[in-house]
Short mmCIF file of C-alpha atoms in Angstrom, two decimals:
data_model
loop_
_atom_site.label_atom_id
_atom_site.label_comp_id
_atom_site.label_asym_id
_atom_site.label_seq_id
_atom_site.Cartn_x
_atom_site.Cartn_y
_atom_site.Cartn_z
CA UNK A 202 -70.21 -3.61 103.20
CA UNK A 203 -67.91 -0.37 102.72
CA UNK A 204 -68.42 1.36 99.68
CA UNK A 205 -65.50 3.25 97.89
CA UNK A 206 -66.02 6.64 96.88
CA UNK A 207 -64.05 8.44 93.68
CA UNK A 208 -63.40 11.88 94.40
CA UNK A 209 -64.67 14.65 91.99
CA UNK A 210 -63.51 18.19 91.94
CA UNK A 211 -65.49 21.13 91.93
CA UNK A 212 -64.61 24.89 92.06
CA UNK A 213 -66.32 26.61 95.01
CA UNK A 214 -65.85 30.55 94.84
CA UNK A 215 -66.71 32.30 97.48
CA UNK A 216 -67.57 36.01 98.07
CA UNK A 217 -64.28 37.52 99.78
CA UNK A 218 -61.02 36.37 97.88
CA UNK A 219 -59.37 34.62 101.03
CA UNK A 220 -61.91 32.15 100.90
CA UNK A 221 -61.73 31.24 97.37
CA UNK A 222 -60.73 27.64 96.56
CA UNK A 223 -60.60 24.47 95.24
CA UNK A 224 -63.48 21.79 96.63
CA UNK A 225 -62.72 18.20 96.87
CA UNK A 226 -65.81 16.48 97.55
CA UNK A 227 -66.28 12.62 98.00
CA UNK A 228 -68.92 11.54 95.01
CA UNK A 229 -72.40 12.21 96.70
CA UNK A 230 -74.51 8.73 96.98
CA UNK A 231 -78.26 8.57 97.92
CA UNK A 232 -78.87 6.56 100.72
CA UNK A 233 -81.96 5.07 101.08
CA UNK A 234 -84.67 4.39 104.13
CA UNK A 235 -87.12 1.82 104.59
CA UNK A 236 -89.90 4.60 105.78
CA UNK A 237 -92.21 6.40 103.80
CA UNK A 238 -92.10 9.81 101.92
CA UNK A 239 -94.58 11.52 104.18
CA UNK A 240 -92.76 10.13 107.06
CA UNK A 241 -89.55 11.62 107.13
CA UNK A 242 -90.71 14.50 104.93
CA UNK A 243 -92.31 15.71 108.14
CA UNK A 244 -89.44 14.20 110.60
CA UNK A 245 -87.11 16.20 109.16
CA UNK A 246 -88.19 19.81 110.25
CA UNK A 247 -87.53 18.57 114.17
CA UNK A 248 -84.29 16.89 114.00
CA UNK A 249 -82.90 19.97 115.30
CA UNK A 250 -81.20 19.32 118.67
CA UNK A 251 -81.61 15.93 118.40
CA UNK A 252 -78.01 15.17 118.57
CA UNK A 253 -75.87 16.28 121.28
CA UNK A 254 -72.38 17.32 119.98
CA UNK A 255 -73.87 18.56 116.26
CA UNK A 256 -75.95 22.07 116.02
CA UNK A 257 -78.68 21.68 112.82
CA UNK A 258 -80.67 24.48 111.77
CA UNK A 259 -83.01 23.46 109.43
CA UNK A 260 -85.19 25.23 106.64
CA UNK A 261 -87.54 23.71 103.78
CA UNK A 262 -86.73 24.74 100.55
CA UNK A 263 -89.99 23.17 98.33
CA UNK A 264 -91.66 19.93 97.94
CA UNK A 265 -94.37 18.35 95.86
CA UNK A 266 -96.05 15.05 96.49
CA UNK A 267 -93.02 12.49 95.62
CA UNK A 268 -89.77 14.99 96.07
CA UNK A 269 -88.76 17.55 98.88
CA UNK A 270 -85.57 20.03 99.45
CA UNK A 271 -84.49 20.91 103.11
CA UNK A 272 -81.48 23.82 103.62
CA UNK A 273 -79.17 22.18 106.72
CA UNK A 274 -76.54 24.25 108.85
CA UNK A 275 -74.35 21.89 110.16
CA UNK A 276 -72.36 23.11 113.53
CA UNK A 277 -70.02 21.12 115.42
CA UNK A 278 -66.72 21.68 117.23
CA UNK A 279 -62.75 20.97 116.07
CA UNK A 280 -59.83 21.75 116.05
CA UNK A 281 -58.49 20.32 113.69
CA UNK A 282 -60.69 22.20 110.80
CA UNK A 283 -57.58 24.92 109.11
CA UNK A 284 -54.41 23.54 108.30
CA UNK A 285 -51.28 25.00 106.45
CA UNK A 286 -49.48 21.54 106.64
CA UNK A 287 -50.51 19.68 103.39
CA UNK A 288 -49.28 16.41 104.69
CA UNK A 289 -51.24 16.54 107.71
CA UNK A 290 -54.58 18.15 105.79
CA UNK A 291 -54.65 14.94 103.53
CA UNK A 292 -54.22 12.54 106.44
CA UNK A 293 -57.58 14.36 108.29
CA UNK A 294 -59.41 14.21 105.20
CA UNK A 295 -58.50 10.34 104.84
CA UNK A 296 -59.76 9.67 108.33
CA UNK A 297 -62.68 11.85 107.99
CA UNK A 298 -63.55 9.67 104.83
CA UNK A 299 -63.82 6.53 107.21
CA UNK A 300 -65.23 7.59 110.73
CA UNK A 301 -68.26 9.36 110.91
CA UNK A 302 -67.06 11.27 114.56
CA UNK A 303 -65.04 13.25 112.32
CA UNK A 304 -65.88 16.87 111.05
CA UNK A 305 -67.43 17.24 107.77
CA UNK A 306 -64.98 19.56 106.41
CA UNK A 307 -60.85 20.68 106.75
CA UNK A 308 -59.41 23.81 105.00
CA UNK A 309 -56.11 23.91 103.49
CA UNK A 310 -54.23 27.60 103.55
CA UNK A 311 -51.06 29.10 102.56
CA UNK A 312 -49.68 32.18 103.97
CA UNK A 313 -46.75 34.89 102.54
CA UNK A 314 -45.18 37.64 103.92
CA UNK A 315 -46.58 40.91 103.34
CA UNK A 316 -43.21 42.33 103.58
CA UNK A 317 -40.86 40.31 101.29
CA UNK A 318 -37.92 42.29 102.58
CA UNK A 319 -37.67 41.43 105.90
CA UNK A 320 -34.54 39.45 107.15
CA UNK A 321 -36.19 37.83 110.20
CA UNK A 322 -39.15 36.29 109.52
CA UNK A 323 -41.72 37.51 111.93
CA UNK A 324 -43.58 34.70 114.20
CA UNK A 325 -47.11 33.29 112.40
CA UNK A 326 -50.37 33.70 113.80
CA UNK A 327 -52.36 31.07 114.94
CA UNK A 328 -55.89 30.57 114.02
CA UNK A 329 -58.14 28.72 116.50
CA UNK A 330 -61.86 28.03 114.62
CA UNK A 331 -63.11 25.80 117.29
CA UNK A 332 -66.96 26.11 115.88
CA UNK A 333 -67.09 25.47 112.31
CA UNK A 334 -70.36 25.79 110.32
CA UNK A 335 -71.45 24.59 106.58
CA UNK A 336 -74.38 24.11 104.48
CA UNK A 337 -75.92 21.34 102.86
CA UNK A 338 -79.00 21.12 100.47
CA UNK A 339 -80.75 17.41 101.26
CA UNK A 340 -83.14 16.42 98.53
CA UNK A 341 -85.91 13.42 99.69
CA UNK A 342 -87.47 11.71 96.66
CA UNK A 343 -90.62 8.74 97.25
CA UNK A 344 -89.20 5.45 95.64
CA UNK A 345 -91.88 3.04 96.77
CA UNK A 346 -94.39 3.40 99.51
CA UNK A 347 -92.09 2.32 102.17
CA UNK A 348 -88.70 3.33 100.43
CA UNK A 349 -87.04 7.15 100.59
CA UNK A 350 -83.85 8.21 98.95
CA UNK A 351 -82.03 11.04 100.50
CA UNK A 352 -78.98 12.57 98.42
CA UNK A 353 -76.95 15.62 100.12
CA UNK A 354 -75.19 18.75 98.42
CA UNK A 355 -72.80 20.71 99.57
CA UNK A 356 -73.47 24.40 99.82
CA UNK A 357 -71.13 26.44 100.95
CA UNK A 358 -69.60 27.75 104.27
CA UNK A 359 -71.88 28.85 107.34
CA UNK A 360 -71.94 32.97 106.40
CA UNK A 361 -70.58 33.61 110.35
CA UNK A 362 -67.86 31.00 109.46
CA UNK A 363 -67.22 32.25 106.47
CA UNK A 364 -66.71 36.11 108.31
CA UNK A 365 -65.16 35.22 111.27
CA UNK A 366 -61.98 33.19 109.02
CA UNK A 367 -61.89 36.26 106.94
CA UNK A 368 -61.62 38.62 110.03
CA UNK A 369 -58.75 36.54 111.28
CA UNK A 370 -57.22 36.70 108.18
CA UNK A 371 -57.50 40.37 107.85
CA UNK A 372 -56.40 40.90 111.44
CA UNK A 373 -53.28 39.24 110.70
CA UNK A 374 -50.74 42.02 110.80
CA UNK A 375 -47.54 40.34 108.53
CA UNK A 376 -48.78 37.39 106.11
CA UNK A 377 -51.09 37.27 103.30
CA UNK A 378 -53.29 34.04 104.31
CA UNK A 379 -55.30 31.93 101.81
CA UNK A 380 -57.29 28.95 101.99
CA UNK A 381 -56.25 27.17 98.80
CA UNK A 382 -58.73 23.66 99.21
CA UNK A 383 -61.60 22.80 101.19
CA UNK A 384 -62.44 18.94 101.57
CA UNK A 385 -66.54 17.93 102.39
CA UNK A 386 -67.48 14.47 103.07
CA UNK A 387 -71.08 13.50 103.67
CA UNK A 388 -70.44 10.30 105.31
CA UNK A 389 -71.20 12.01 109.29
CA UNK A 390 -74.33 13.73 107.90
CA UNK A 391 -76.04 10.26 106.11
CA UNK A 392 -74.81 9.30 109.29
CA UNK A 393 -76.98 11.77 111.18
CA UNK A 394 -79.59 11.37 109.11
CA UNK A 395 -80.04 7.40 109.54
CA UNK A 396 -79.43 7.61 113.17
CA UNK A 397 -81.71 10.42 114.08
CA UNK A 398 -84.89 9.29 111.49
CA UNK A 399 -84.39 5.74 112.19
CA UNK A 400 -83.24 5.39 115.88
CA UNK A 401 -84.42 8.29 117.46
CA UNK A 402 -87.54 9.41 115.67
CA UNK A 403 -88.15 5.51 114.67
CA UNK A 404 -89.92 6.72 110.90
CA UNK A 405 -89.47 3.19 109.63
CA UNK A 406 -92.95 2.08 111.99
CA UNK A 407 -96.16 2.43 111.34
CA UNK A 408 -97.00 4.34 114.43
CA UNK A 409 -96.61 8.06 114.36
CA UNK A 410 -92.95 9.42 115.38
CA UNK A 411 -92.65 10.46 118.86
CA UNK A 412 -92.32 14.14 119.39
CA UNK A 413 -88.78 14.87 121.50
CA UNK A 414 -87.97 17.76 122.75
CA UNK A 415 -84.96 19.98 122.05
CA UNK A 416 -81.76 19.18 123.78
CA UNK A 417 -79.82 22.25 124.70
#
């Protein structure tokens, strides 16, 4: 059944001013797991490199016996991440709302000339982020003894993410260039998340989770 999602707006502010901007983020839901707490409390730690075409670096944050925090740095690769074309921006971010092989987040910018007295325009300068990077908090919580809620957060940008659009900015010798919204949708990481702990790692059996190794 597909669920729709209203839209709430928060105000992410980042630490250098190109980067500050207006968050639309689709309303976080749990999702929930028939496995145990201890189960994927302790699959979680070695999902990284589970999946082929999405980098996860993941760090626990706390936990106590019925609730547990994870940091996640989610990598992937796309093109399609900055746009200055608002038309096309909103017609990523509906997509991305619907298929989970989309990227997890697009950027919105607006450039000006530096020099508003020029009477040619000079040419823009393309920005290629191919490798995009962003954080999410995931908080576990026990429901029952085979029943697990999982409910993600958004974070922030990756910090190399973060520096490397800023240095491109910077580096760009005749417009000002600002990112003015930043769209996250959860939908690929619950994705993730179900297909790694349940199909993969198989934490919904009674038998302990087989150990895979890394994929590089």
């Amino acid at each position: 059944m597909m669920r729709k999602y209203s839209c709430i707006m928060l105000l992410f502010v980042a630490a250098m001013g190109s980067l500050r901007a207006q968050t639309v983020t689709t309303k976080l839901v749990p999702i929930k797991l028939k496995a145990s707490f201890e189960r994927v409390k302790e699959a979680i730690p070695d999902m990284t490199g589970q999946y082929l075409d999405t980098k996860m670096q993941i760090t626990p944050l706390a936990h106590t016996d019925t609730t547990a925090s994870f940091e996640i740095e989610e990598g992937g690769l796309n093109i399609e991440i900055l746009l200055d074309n608002e038309k096309e921006y909103n017609k990523l971010v509906a997509a991305a709302a619907k298929d989970v092989s989309k990227p997890s987040i697009h950027m919105l910018y607006t450039f000006a000339l530096k020099a508003k007295k020029l009477k040619v325009p000079p040419p823009k300068k393309n920005f290629f982020f191919p490798e995009f990077g962003l954080i999410w908090t995931v908080t576990i919580k026990k429901i029952a003894e085979m029943e697990t809620e999982l409910l993600f957060s958004y974070k922030s940008l990756a910090p190399e993410f973060a520096k490397k659009i800023e240095r491109e900015f910077e580096s760009d010798v005749y417009y000002n260039n600002k990112i003015i919204k930043i769209s996250v949708n959860d939908k690929r990481m619950r994705h993730l998340f179900n297909e790694i702990l349940i199909n993969n790692m198989h934490v919904d059996r009674d038998y302990p989770a087989p150990k895979y190794p890394a994929r590089n």
